[in-house]
Amino acid sequence: MRPSRPSPRVPRVALLGLGLGLGLALAGAAGCSTAAGGTRAPGGPAAAAVDRAVRQTEAADSLRYTITGRAPEQGRIRAEGWVGARPAVGRVRITTLGGAEPGALELRLVGRHLYSSMSAEAVRESHGRHWLDFGPTAKFRSGGGLRVDMTAMRDEAGHNPVREAAFLTAAKDIHRTGTETVEQTRTTHYTGTVTVAELRRRLRDQDGPGRAGRQQSLDVYAKQGVDELTLDVWLDGRDQVSRQRVRGFGRHGEFDLTVTFHDVGAPVRVRAPATADTVDVREPAHRPGH
């Protein structure tokens, strides 16, 4: 007997543009001519250094990352994610410490299937099952006939958030501020500001698999009413992004999110939840007496 379906509610992901994210951009950007657009940004050596590091980090087979900061209407946020390209897997655990929906959420992308953890109330409604299975495609009809689009959620589970760092290459004032230690590693710090309008203009000329993900990030900022971003990127001695920070102000308040990258290239393993512990959103819900 299938469990009754928990109340249909797509989990709200708090993170801005980190699809915050949200395809798997991890494996694709190595072939792009530049990380932020189809032609190299006019920022001289600083832009070239950031561009090179973004492309190298984005082309890594796997990595782990952590996110801290604040987002409008959400309060403080903590997250930890893992992404791998061979095979394509992803996992992110998000904790929101304020706003209208405080709590924790975990997403997993395994074998093209997207899974989401459920709230305690939903677990009770599903007779003890803890996961929703949204299947292997982004758009489908649920068991109740509703049209579902999980594109953003799938991206959130599987993308490499370093794509945000690429926006810095479009900043006209990009410059090197000095050296700093990040996670016990000596890094070079770059910073600059850029308008969302300028990023959109550059994106129109960009080709390559990273374009769709960056477009989704910009769409999130636009919905928040953000006009300008302040970006900081820290590069390590291997020409990889060690940390990035994105700040801005929109109609719902200020956001400030920092992503730190760990274990670049280390193996990543993500397991799908047990079938007996999942509810398939695509199947008709069980109704008592049927």
PDB file of N, CA, C and O in Angstrom, residues 64-132:
ATOM      1  N   ARG A  64      33.533  20.189  -2.770  1.00  0.00           N
ATOM      2  CA  ARG A  64      32.604  20.462  -1.668  1.00  0.00           C
ATOM      3  C   ARG A  64      32.625  21.965  -1.413  1.00  0.00           C
ATOM      4  O   ARG A  64      33.640  22.623  -1.623  1.00  0.00           O
ATOM      5  N   TYR A  65      31.495  22.520  -0.979  1.00  0.00           N
ATOM      6  CA  TYR A  65      31.464  23.938  -0.677  1.00  0.00           C
ATOM      7  C   TYR A  65      30.588  24.202   0.539  1.00  0.00           C
ATOM      8  O   TYR A  65      29.709  23.402   0.890  1.00  0.00           O
ATOM      9  N   THR A  66      30.852  25.317   1.206  1.00  0.00           N
ATOM     10  CA  THR A  66      30.014  25.766   2.313  1.00  0.00           C
ATOM     11  C   THR A  66      29.570  27.194   2.028  1.00  0.00           C
ATOM     12  O   THR A  66      30.284  27.971   1.388  1.00  0.00           O
ATOM     13  N   ILE A  67      28.375  27.533   2.508  1.00  0.00           N
ATOM     14  CA  ILE A  67      27.804  28.861   2.301  1.00  0.00           C
ATOM     15  C   ILE A  67      27.353  29.420   3.643  1.00  0.00           C
ATOM     16  O   ILE A  67      26.728  28.712   4.446  1.00  0.00           O
ATOM     17  N   THR A  68      27.667  30.674   3.890  1.00  0.00           N
ATOM     18  CA  THR A  68      27.189  31.365   5.082  1.00  0.00           C
ATOM     19  C   THR A  68      26.750  32.770   4.679  1.00  0.00           C
ATOM     20  O   THR A  68      27.207  33.308   3.670  1.00  0.00           O
ATOM     21  N   GLY A  69      25.866  33.346   5.471  1.00  0.00           N
ATOM     22  CA  GLY A  69      25.472  34.726   5.203  1.00  0.00           C
ATOM     23  C   GLY A  69      24.026  34.995   5.534  1.00  0.00           C
ATOM     24  O   GLY A  69      23.394  34.271   6.324  1.00  0.00           O
ATOM     25  N   ARG A  70      23.489  36.030   4.892  1.00  0.00           N
ATOM     26  CA  ARG A  70      22.123  36.456   5.112  1.00  0.00           C
ATOM     27  C   ARG A  70      21.453  36.687   3.766  1.00  0.00           C
ATOM     28  O   ARG A  70      22.089  37.114   2.805  1.00  0.00           O
ATOM     29  N   ALA A  71      20.138  36.412   3.718  1.00  0.00           N
ATOM     30  CA  ALA A  71      19.360  36.646   2.510  1.00  0.00           C
ATOM     31  C   ALA A  71      18.063  37.352   2.889  1.00  0.00           C
ATOM     32  O   ALA A  71      17.531  37.151   3.993  1.00  0.00           O
ATOM     33  N   PRO A  72      17.528  38.202   1.995  1.00  0.00           N
ATOM     34  CA  PRO A  72      16.292  38.924   2.301  1.00  0.00           C
ATOM     35  C   PRO A  72      15.163  37.985   2.696  1.00  0.00           C
ATOM     36  O   PRO A  72      14.954  36.949   2.074  1.00  0.00           O
ATOM     37  N   GLU A  73      14.447  38.342   3.729  1.00  0.00           N
ATOM     38  CA  GLU A  73      13.281  37.610   4.228  1.00  0.00           C
ATOM     39  C   GLU A  73      13.611  36.227   4.771  1.00  0.00           C
ATOM     40  O   GLU A  73      12.729  35.510   5.226  1.00  0.00           O
ATOM     41  N   GLN A  74      14.875  35.823   4.742  1.00  0.00           N
ATOM     42  CA  GLN A  74      15.258  34.498   5.193  1.00  0.00           C
ATOM     43  C   GLN A  74      16.082  34.527   6.471  1.00  0.00           C
ATOM     44  O   GLN A  74      16.117  33.553   7.207  1.00  0.00           O
ATOM     45  N   GLY A  75      16.767  35.633   6.713  1.00  0.00           N
ATOM     46  CA  GLY A  75      17.653  35.688   7.865  1.00  0.00           C
ATOM     47  C   GLY A  75      18.965  34.988   7.573  1.00  0.00           C
ATOM     48  O   GLY A  75      19.422  34.909   6.432  1.00  0.00           O
ATOM     49  N   ARG A  76      19.577  34.463   8.619  1.00  0.00           N
ATOM     50  CA  ARG A  76      20.877  33.811   8.452  1.00  0.00           C
ATOM     51  C   ARG A  76      20.716  32.452   7.780  1.00  0.00           C
ATOM     52  O   ARG A  76      19.751  31.736   8.016  1.00  0.00           O
ATOM     53  N   ILE A  77      21.718  32.119   6.961  1.00  0.00           N
ATOM     54  CA  ILE A  77      21.685  30.890   6.175  1.00  0.00           C
ATOM     55  C   ILE A  77      23.008  30.155   6.332  1.00  0.00           C
ATOM     56  O   ILE A  77      24.076  30.769   6.362  1.00  0.00           O
ATOM     57  N   ARG A  78      22.925  28.850   6.438  1.00  0.00           N
ATOM     58  CA  ARG A  78      24.104  27.988   6.380  1.00  0.00           C
ATOM     59  C   ARG A  78      23.805  26.856   5.397  1.00  0.00           C
ATOM     60  O   ARG A  78      22.684  26.358   5.361  1.00  0.00           O
ATOM     61  N   ALA A  79      24.799  26.467   4.631  1.00  0.00           N
ATOM     62  CA  ALA A  79      24.596  25.364   3.695  1.00  0.00           C
ATOM     63  C   ALA A  79      25.915  24.659   3.448  1.00  0.00           C
ATOM     64  O   ALA A  79      26.992  25.255   3.568  1.00  0.00           O
ATOM     65  N   GLU A  80      25.816  23.383   3.101  1.00  0.00           N
ATOM     66  CA  GLU A  80      26.973  22.615   2.695  1.00  0.00           C
ATOM     67  C   GLU A  80      26.563  21.780   1.496  1.00  0.00           C
ATOM     68  O   GLU A  80      25.497  21.165   1.490  1.00  0.00           O
ATOM     69  N   GLY A  81      27.402  21.791   0.454  1.00  0.00           N
ATOM     70  CA  GLY A  81      27.047  21.081  -0.758  1.00  0.00           C
ATOM     71  C   GLY A  81      28.201  20.281  -1.317  1.00  0.00           C
ATOM     72  O   GLY A  81      29.374  20.550  -1.033  1.00  0.00           O
ATOM     73  N   TRP A  82      27.849  19.272  -2.104  1.00  0.00           N
ATOM     74  CA  TRP A  82      28.817  18.425  -2.800  1.00  0.00           C
ATOM     75  C   TRP A  82      28.340  18.297  -4.244  1.00  0.00           C
ATOM     76  O   TRP A  82      27.148  18.075  -4.484  1.00  0.00           O
ATOM     77  N   VAL A  83      29.240  18.411  -5.206  1.00  0.00           N
ATOM     78  CA  VAL A  83      28.880  18.196  -6.595  1.00  0.00           C
ATOM     79  C   VAL A  83      29.955  17.347  -7.271  1.00  0.00           C
ATOM     80  O   VAL A  83      31.147  17.480  -6.976  1.00  0.00           O
ATOM     81  N   GLY A  84      29.520  16.465  -8.146  1.00  0.00           N
ATOM     82  CA  GLY A  84      30.428  15.618  -8.902  1.00  0.00           C
ATOM     83  C   GLY A  84      29.944  15.486 -10.331  1.00  0.00           C
ATOM     84  O   GLY A  84      28.728  15.484 -10.583  1.00  0.00           O
ATOM     85  N   ALA A  85      30.883  15.381 -11.268  1.00  0.00           N
ATOM     86  CA  ALA A  85      30.518  15.353 -12.683  1.00  0.00           C
ATOM     87  C   ALA A  85      30.557  13.963 -13.294  1.00  0.00           C
ATOM     88  O   ALA A  85      29.935  13.740 -14.328  1.00  0.00           O
ATOM     89  N   ARG A  86      31.278  13.036 -12.720  1.00  0.00           N
ATOM     90  CA  ARG A  86      31.438  11.706 -13.325  1.00  0.00           C
ATOM     91  C   ARG A  86      31.314  10.638 -12.244  1.00  0.00           C
ATOM     92  O   ARG A  86      32.318  10.296 -11.632  1.00  0.00           O
ATOM     93  N   PRO A  87      30.085  10.143 -11.995  1.00  0.00           N
ATOM     94  CA  PRO A  87      28.819  10.505 -12.636  1.00  0.00           C
ATOM     95  C   PRO A  87      28.276  11.812 -12.067  1.00  0.00           C
ATOM     96  O   PRO A  87      28.753  12.304 -11.049  1.00  0.00           O
ATOM     97  N   ALA A  88      27.263  12.359 -12.719  1.00  0.00           N
ATOM     98  CA  ALA A  88      26.669  13.615 -12.283  1.00  0.00           C
ATOM     99  C   ALA A  88      25.841  13.399 -11.015  1.00  0.00           C
ATOM    100  O   ALA A  88      24.817  12.729 -11.042  1.00  0.00           O
ATOM    101  N   VAL A  89      26.325  13.930  -9.919  1.00  0.00           N
ATOM    102  CA  VAL A  89      25.617  13.820  -8.637  1.00  0.00           C
ATOM    103  C   VAL A  89      25.697  15.163  -7.918  1.00  0.00           C
ATOM    104  O   VAL A  89      26.576  15.986  -8.187  1.00  0.00           O
ATOM    105  N   GLY A  90      24.783  15.375  -7.015  1.00  0.00           N
ATOM    106  CA  GLY A  90      24.820  16.581  -6.209  1.00  0.00           C
ATOM    107  C   GLY A  90      24.063  16.397  -4.909  1.00  0.00           C
ATOM    108  O   GLY A  90      23.136  15.573  -4.820  1.00  0.00           O
ATOM    109  N   ARG A  91      24.474  17.150  -3.927  1.00  0.00           N
ATOM    110  CA  ARG A  91      23.806  17.114  -2.632  1.00  0.00           C
ATOM    111  C   ARG A  91      24.017  18.459  -1.948  1.00  0.00           C
ATOM    112  O   ARG A  91      25.118  19.005  -1.959  1.00  0.00           O
ATOM    113  N   VAL A  92      22.964  19.026  -1.389  1.00  0.00           N
ATOM    114  CA  VAL A  92      23.102  20.268  -0.646  1.00  0.00           C
ATOM    115  C   VAL A  92      22.175  20.234   0.558  1.00  0.00           C
ATOM    116  O   VAL A  92      21.020  19.814   0.452  1.00  0.00           O
ATOM    117  N   ARG A  93      22.713  20.615   1.706  1.00  0.00           N
ATOM    118  CA  ARG A  93      21.931  20.720   2.943  1.00  0.00           C
ATOM    119  C   ARG A  93      21.868  22.192   3.311  1.00  0.00           C
ATOM    120  O   ARG A  93      22.898  22.847   3.494  1.00  0.00           O
ATOM    121  N   ILE A  94      20.654  22.718   3.434  1.00  0.00           N
ATOM    122  CA  ILE A  94      20.437  24.145   3.664  1.00  0.00           C
ATOM    123  C   ILE A  94      19.707  24.338   4.982  1.00  0.00           C
ATOM    124  O   ILE A  94      18.682  23.697   5.229  1.00  0.00           O
ATOM    125  N   THR A  95      20.222  25.219   5.813  1.00  0.00           N
ATOM    126  CA  THR A  95      19.563  25.557   7.073  1.00  0.00           C
ATOM    127  C   THR A  95      19.264  27.046   7.067  1.00  0.00           C
ATOM    128  O   THR A  95      20.160  27.872   6.914  1.00  0.00           O
ATOM    129  N   THR A  96      17.988  27.399   7.214  1.00  0.00           N
ATOM    130  CA  THR A  96      17.552  28.788   7.290  1.00  0.00           C
ATOM    131  C   THR A  96      17.209  29.099   8.736  1.00  0.00           C
ATOM    132  O   THR A  96      16.404  28.402   9.350  1.00  0.00           O
ATOM    133  N   LEU A  97      17.819  30.146   9.274  1.00  0.00           N
ATOM    134  CA  LEU A  97      17.709  30.429  10.699  1.00  0.00           C
ATOM    135  C   LEU A  97      16.799  31.606  11.010  1.00  0.00           C
ATOM    136  O   LEU A  97      16.843  32.169  12.091  1.00  0.00           O
ATOM    137  N   GLY A  98      15.964  31.996  10.057  1.00  0.00           N
ATOM    138  CA  GLY A  98      15.051  33.101  10.293  1.00  0.00           C
ATOM    139  C   GLY A  98      14.020  33.159   9.193  1.00  0.00           C
ATOM    140  O   GLY A  98      13.863  32.230   8.404  1.00  0.00           O
ATOM    141  N   GLY A  99      13.285  34.267   9.123  1.00  0.00           N
ATOM    142  CA  GLY A  99      12.288  34.437   8.088  1.00  0.00           C
ATOM    143  C   GLY A  99      11.029  33.640   8.346  1.00  0.00           C
ATOM    144  O   GLY A  99      10.796  33.125   9.435  1.00  0.00           O
ATOM    145  N   ALA A 100      10.208  33.511   7.294  1.00  0.00           N
ATOM    146  CA  ALA A 100       8.905  32.866   7.437  1.00  0.00           C
ATOM    147  C   ALA A 100       8.995  31.358   7.493  1.00  0.00           C
ATOM    148  O   ALA A 100       8.091  30.696   7.993  1.00  0.00           O
ATOM    149  N   GLU A 101      10.073  30.795   6.972  1.00  0.00           N
ATOM    150  CA  GLU A 101      10.178  29.342   6.914  1.00  0.00           C
ATOM    151  C   GLU A 101      11.524  28.864   7.460  1.00  0.00           C
ATOM    152  O   GLU A 101      12.343  28.309   6.731  1.00  0.00           O
ATOM    153  N   PRO A 102      11.786  29.035   8.744  1.00  0.00           N
ATOM    154  CA  PRO A 102      13.046  28.520   9.293  1.00  0.00           C
ATOM    155  C   PRO A 102      13.038  26.999   9.285  1.00  0.00           C
ATOM    156  O   PRO A 102      11.982  26.365   9.358  1.00  0.00           O
ATOM    157  N   GLY A 103      14.218  26.421   9.192  1.00  0.00           N
ATOM    158  CA  GLY A 103      14.294  24.972   9.197  1.00  0.00           C
ATOM    159  C   GLY A 103      15.387  24.483   8.282  1.00  0.00           C
ATOM    160  O   GLY A 103      16.222  25.255   7.809  1.00  0.00           O
ATOM    161  N   ALA A 104      15.388  23.190   8.020  1.00  0.00           N
ATOM    162  CA  ALA A 104      16.437  22.558   7.233  1.00  0.00           C
ATOM    163  C   ALA A 104      15.833  21.831   6.036  1.00  0.00           C
ATOM    164  O   ALA A 104      14.695  21.352   6.089  1.00  0.00           O
ATOM    165  N   LEU A 105      16.597  21.782   4.965  1.00  0.00           N
ATOM    166  CA  LEU A 105      16.188  21.108   3.741  1.00  0.00           C
ATOM    167  C   LEU A 105      17.409  20.447   3.131  1.00  0.00           C
ATOM    168  O   LEU A 105      18.502  21.017   3.134  1.00  0.00           O
ATOM    169  N   GLU A 106      17.239  19.235   2.603  1.00  0.00           N
ATOM    170  CA  GLU A 106      18.315  18.571   1.881  1.00  0.00           C
ATOM    171  C   GLU A 106      17.814  18.155   0.512  1.00  0.00           C
ATOM    172  O   GLU A 106      16.716  17.613   0.376  1.00  0.00           O
ATOM    173  N   LEU A 107      18.616  18.431  -0.506  1.00  0.00           N
ATOM    174  CA  LEU A 107      18.333  18.009  -1.869  1.00  0.00           C
ATOM    175  C   LEU A 107      19.428  17.051  -2.320  1.00  0.00           C
ATOM    176  O   LEU A 107      20.596  17.243  -1.993  1.00  0.00           O
ATOM    177  N   ARG A 108      19.034  16.043  -3.096  1.00  0.00           N
ATOM    178  CA  ARG A 108      20.005  15.116  -3.674  1.00  0.00           C
ATOM    179  C   ARG A 108      19.669  14.906  -5.143  1.00  0.00           C
ATOM    180  O   ARG A 108      18.497  14.802  -5.510  1.00  0.00           O
ATOM    181  N   LEU A 109      20.706  14.843  -5.959  1.00  0.00           N
ATOM    182  CA  LEU A 109      20.558  14.548  -7.379  1.00  0.00           C
ATOM    183  C   LEU A 109      21.410  13.319  -7.681  1.00  0.00           C
ATOM    184  O   LEU A 109      22.641  13.363  -7.622  1.00  0.00           O
ATOM    185  N   VAL A 110      20.737  12.194  -7.953  1.00  0.00           N
ATOM    186  CA  VAL A 110      21.426  10.914  -8.167  1.00  0.00           C
ATOM    187  C   VAL A 110      20.741  10.189  -9.317  1.00  0.00           C
ATOM    188  O   VAL A 110      19.516  10.027  -9.315  1.00  0.00           O
ATOM    189  N   GLY A 111      21.525   9.721 -10.296  1.00  0.00           N
ATOM    190  CA  GLY A 111      20.938   8.990 -11.407  1.00  0.00           C
ATOM    191  C   GLY A 111      19.864   9.780 -12.116  1.00  0.00           C
ATOM    192  O   GLY A 111      18.846   9.214 -12.539  1.00  0.00           O
ATOM    193  N   ARG A 112      20.046  11.097 -12.196  1.00  0.00           N
ATOM    194  CA  ARG A 112      19.110  12.047 -12.819  1.00  0.00           C
ATOM    195  C   ARG A 112      17.862  12.277 -11.979  1.00  0.00           C
ATOM    196  O   ARG A 112      17.062  13.155 -12.293  1.00  0.00           O
ATOM    197  N   HIS A 113      17.660  11.516 -10.906  1.00  0.00           N
ATOM    198  CA  HIS A 113      16.501  11.728 -10.044  1.00  0.00           C
ATOM    199  C   HIS A 113      16.798  12.818  -9.026  1.00  0.00           C
ATOM    200  O   HIS A 113      17.878  12.855  -8.422  1.00  0.00           O
ATOM    201  N   LEU A 114      15.828  13.697  -8.814  1.00  0.00           N
ATOM    202  CA  LEU A 114      15.922  14.719  -7.779  1.00  0.00           C
ATOM    203  C   LEU A 114      15.110  14.273  -6.570  1.00  0.00           C
ATOM    204  O   LEU A 114      13.941  13.890  -6.706  1.00  0.00           O
ATOM    205  N   TYR A 115      15.744  14.326  -5.390  1.00  0.00           N
ATOM    206  CA  TYR A 115      15.083  13.975  -4.137  1.00  0.00           C
ATOM    207  C   TYR A 115      15.123  15.183  -3.202  1.00  0.00           C
ATOM    208  O   TYR A 115      16.094  15.939  -3.191  1.00  0.00           O
ATOM    209  N   SER A 116      14.082  15.330  -2.407  1.00  0.00           N
ATOM    210  CA  SER A 116      14.032  16.396  -1.409  1.00  0.00           C
ATOM    211  C   SER A 116      13.565  15.824  -0.076  1.00  0.00           C
ATOM    212  O   SER A 116      12.618  15.022  -0.033  1.00  0.00           O
ATOM    213  N   SER A 117      14.222  16.237   0.988  1.00  0.00           N
ATOM    214  CA  SER A 117      13.762  15.841   2.318  1.00  0.00           C
ATOM    215  C   SER A 117      12.427  16.502   2.622  1.00  0.00           C
ATOM    216  O   SER A 117      12.058  17.511   2.012  1.00  0.00           O
ATOM    217  N   MET A 118      11.697  15.935   3.569  1.00  0.00           N
ATOM    218  CA  MET A 118      10.376  16.458   3.929  1.00  0.00           C
ATOM    219  C   MET A 118      10.380  16.973   5.359  1.00  0.00           C
ATOM    220  O   MET A 118      11.185  16.543   6.193  1.00  0.00           O
ATOM    221  N   SER A 119       9.455  17.860   5.631  1.00  0.00           N
ATOM    222  CA  SER A 119       9.281  18.374   6.984  1.00  0.00           C
ATOM    223  C   SER A 119       8.714  17.283   7.888  1.00  0.00           C
ATOM    224  O   SER A 119       8.203  16.260   7.419  1.00  0.00           O
ATOM    225  N   ALA A 120       8.786  17.506   9.187  1.00  0.00           N
ATOM    226  CA  ALA A 120       8.256  16.523  10.139  1.00  0.00           C
ATOM    227  C   ALA A 120       6.769  16.287   9.911  1.00  0.00           C
ATOM    228  O   ALA A 120       6.285  15.140   9.995  1.00  0.00           O
ATOM    229  N   GLU A 121       6.022  17.348   9.594  1.00  0.00           N
ATOM    230  CA  GLU A 121       4.588  17.198   9.335  1.00  0.00           C
ATOM    231  C   GLU A 121       4.342  16.330   8.100  1.00  0.00           C
ATOM    232  O   GLU A 121       3.474  15.452   8.103  1.00  0.00           O
ATOM    233  N   ALA A 122       5.134  16.576   7.035  1.00  0.00           N
ATOM    234  CA  ALA A 122       4.977  15.786   5.814  1.00  0.00           C
ATOM    235  C   ALA A 122       5.366  14.332   6.049  1.00  0.00           C
ATOM    236  O   ALA A 122       4.765  13.422   5.468  1.00  0.00           O
ATOM    237  N   VAL A 123       6.370  14.088   6.892  1.00  0.00           N
ATOM    238  CA  VAL A 123       6.759  12.716   7.217  1.00  0.00           C
ATOM    239  C   VAL A 123       5.590  11.979   7.871  1.00  0.00           C
ATOM    240  O   VAL A 123       5.300  10.815   7.558  1.00  0.00           O
ATOM    241  N   ARG A 124       4.891  12.656   8.768  1.00  0.00           N
ATOM    242  CA  ARG A 124       3.732  12.034   9.417  1.00  0.00           C
ATOM    243  C   ARG A 124       2.644  11.736   8.393  1.00  0.00           C
ATOM    244  O   ARG A 124       2.024  10.658   8.419  1.00  0.00           O
ATOM    245  N   GLU A 125       2.402  12.680   7.466  1.00  0.00           N
ATOM    246  CA  GLU A 125       1.364  12.482   6.454  1.00  0.00           C
ATOM    247  C   GLU A 125       1.699  11.326   5.518  1.00  0.00           C
ATOM    248  O   GLU A 125       0.800  10.685   4.960  1.00  0.00           O
ATOM    249  N   SER A 126       2.986  11.073   5.333  1.00  0.00           N
ATOM    250  CA  SER A 126       3.399  10.002   4.413  1.00  0.00           C
ATOM    251  C   SER A 126       3.702   8.706   5.156  1.00  0.00           C
ATOM    252  O   SER A 126       4.372   7.827   4.620  1.00  0.00           O
ATOM    253  N   HIS A 127       3.232   8.596   6.412  1.00  0.00           N
ATOM    254  CA  HIS A 127       3.385   7.378   7.214  1.00  0.00           C
ATOM    255  C   HIS A 127       4.845   6.990   7.409  1.00  0.00           C
ATOM    256  O   HIS A 127       5.229   5.817   7.275  1.00  0.00           O
ATOM    257  N   GLY A 128       5.672   7.991   7.699  1.00  0.00           N
ATOM    258  CA  GLY A 128       7.040   7.723   8.093  1.00  0.00           C
ATOM    259  C   GLY A 128       8.076   7.793   6.988  1.00  0.00           C
ATOM    260  O   GLY A 128       9.262   7.603   7.249  1.00  0.00           O
ATOM    261  N   ARG A 129       7.661   8.065   5.769  1.00  0.00           N
ATOM    262  CA  ARG A 129       8.655   8.233   4.704  1.00  0.00           C
ATOM    263  C   ARG A 129       9.228   9.655   4.769  1.00  0.00           C
ATOM    264  O   ARG A 129       8.523  10.602   5.101  1.00  0.00           O
ATOM    265  N   HIS A 130      10.528   9.769   4.413  1.00  0.00           N
ATOM    266  CA  HIS A 130      11.239  11.018   4.674  1.00  0.00           C
ATOM    267  C   HIS A 130      11.630  11.810   3.425  1.00  0.00           C
ATOM    268  O   HIS A 130      12.130  12.930   3.536  1.00  0.00           O
ATOM    269  N   TRP A 131      11.406  11.248   2.226  1.00  0.00           N
ATOM    270  CA  TRP A 131      11.902  11.878   1.017  1.00  0.00           C
ATOM    271  C   TRP A 131      10.832  11.938  -0.064  1.00  0.00           C
ATOM    272  O   TRP A 131      10.022  11.023  -0.200  1.00  0.00           O
ATOM    273  N   LEU A 132      10.846  13.020  -0.850  1.00  0.00           N
ATOM    274  CA  LEU A 132      10.064  13.119  -2.070  1.00  0.00           C
ATOM    275  C   LEU A 132      10.976  12.794  -3.253  1.00  0.00           C
ATOM    276  O   LEU A 132      12.116  13.258  -3.312  1.00  0.00           O
TER     277      LEU A 132
END
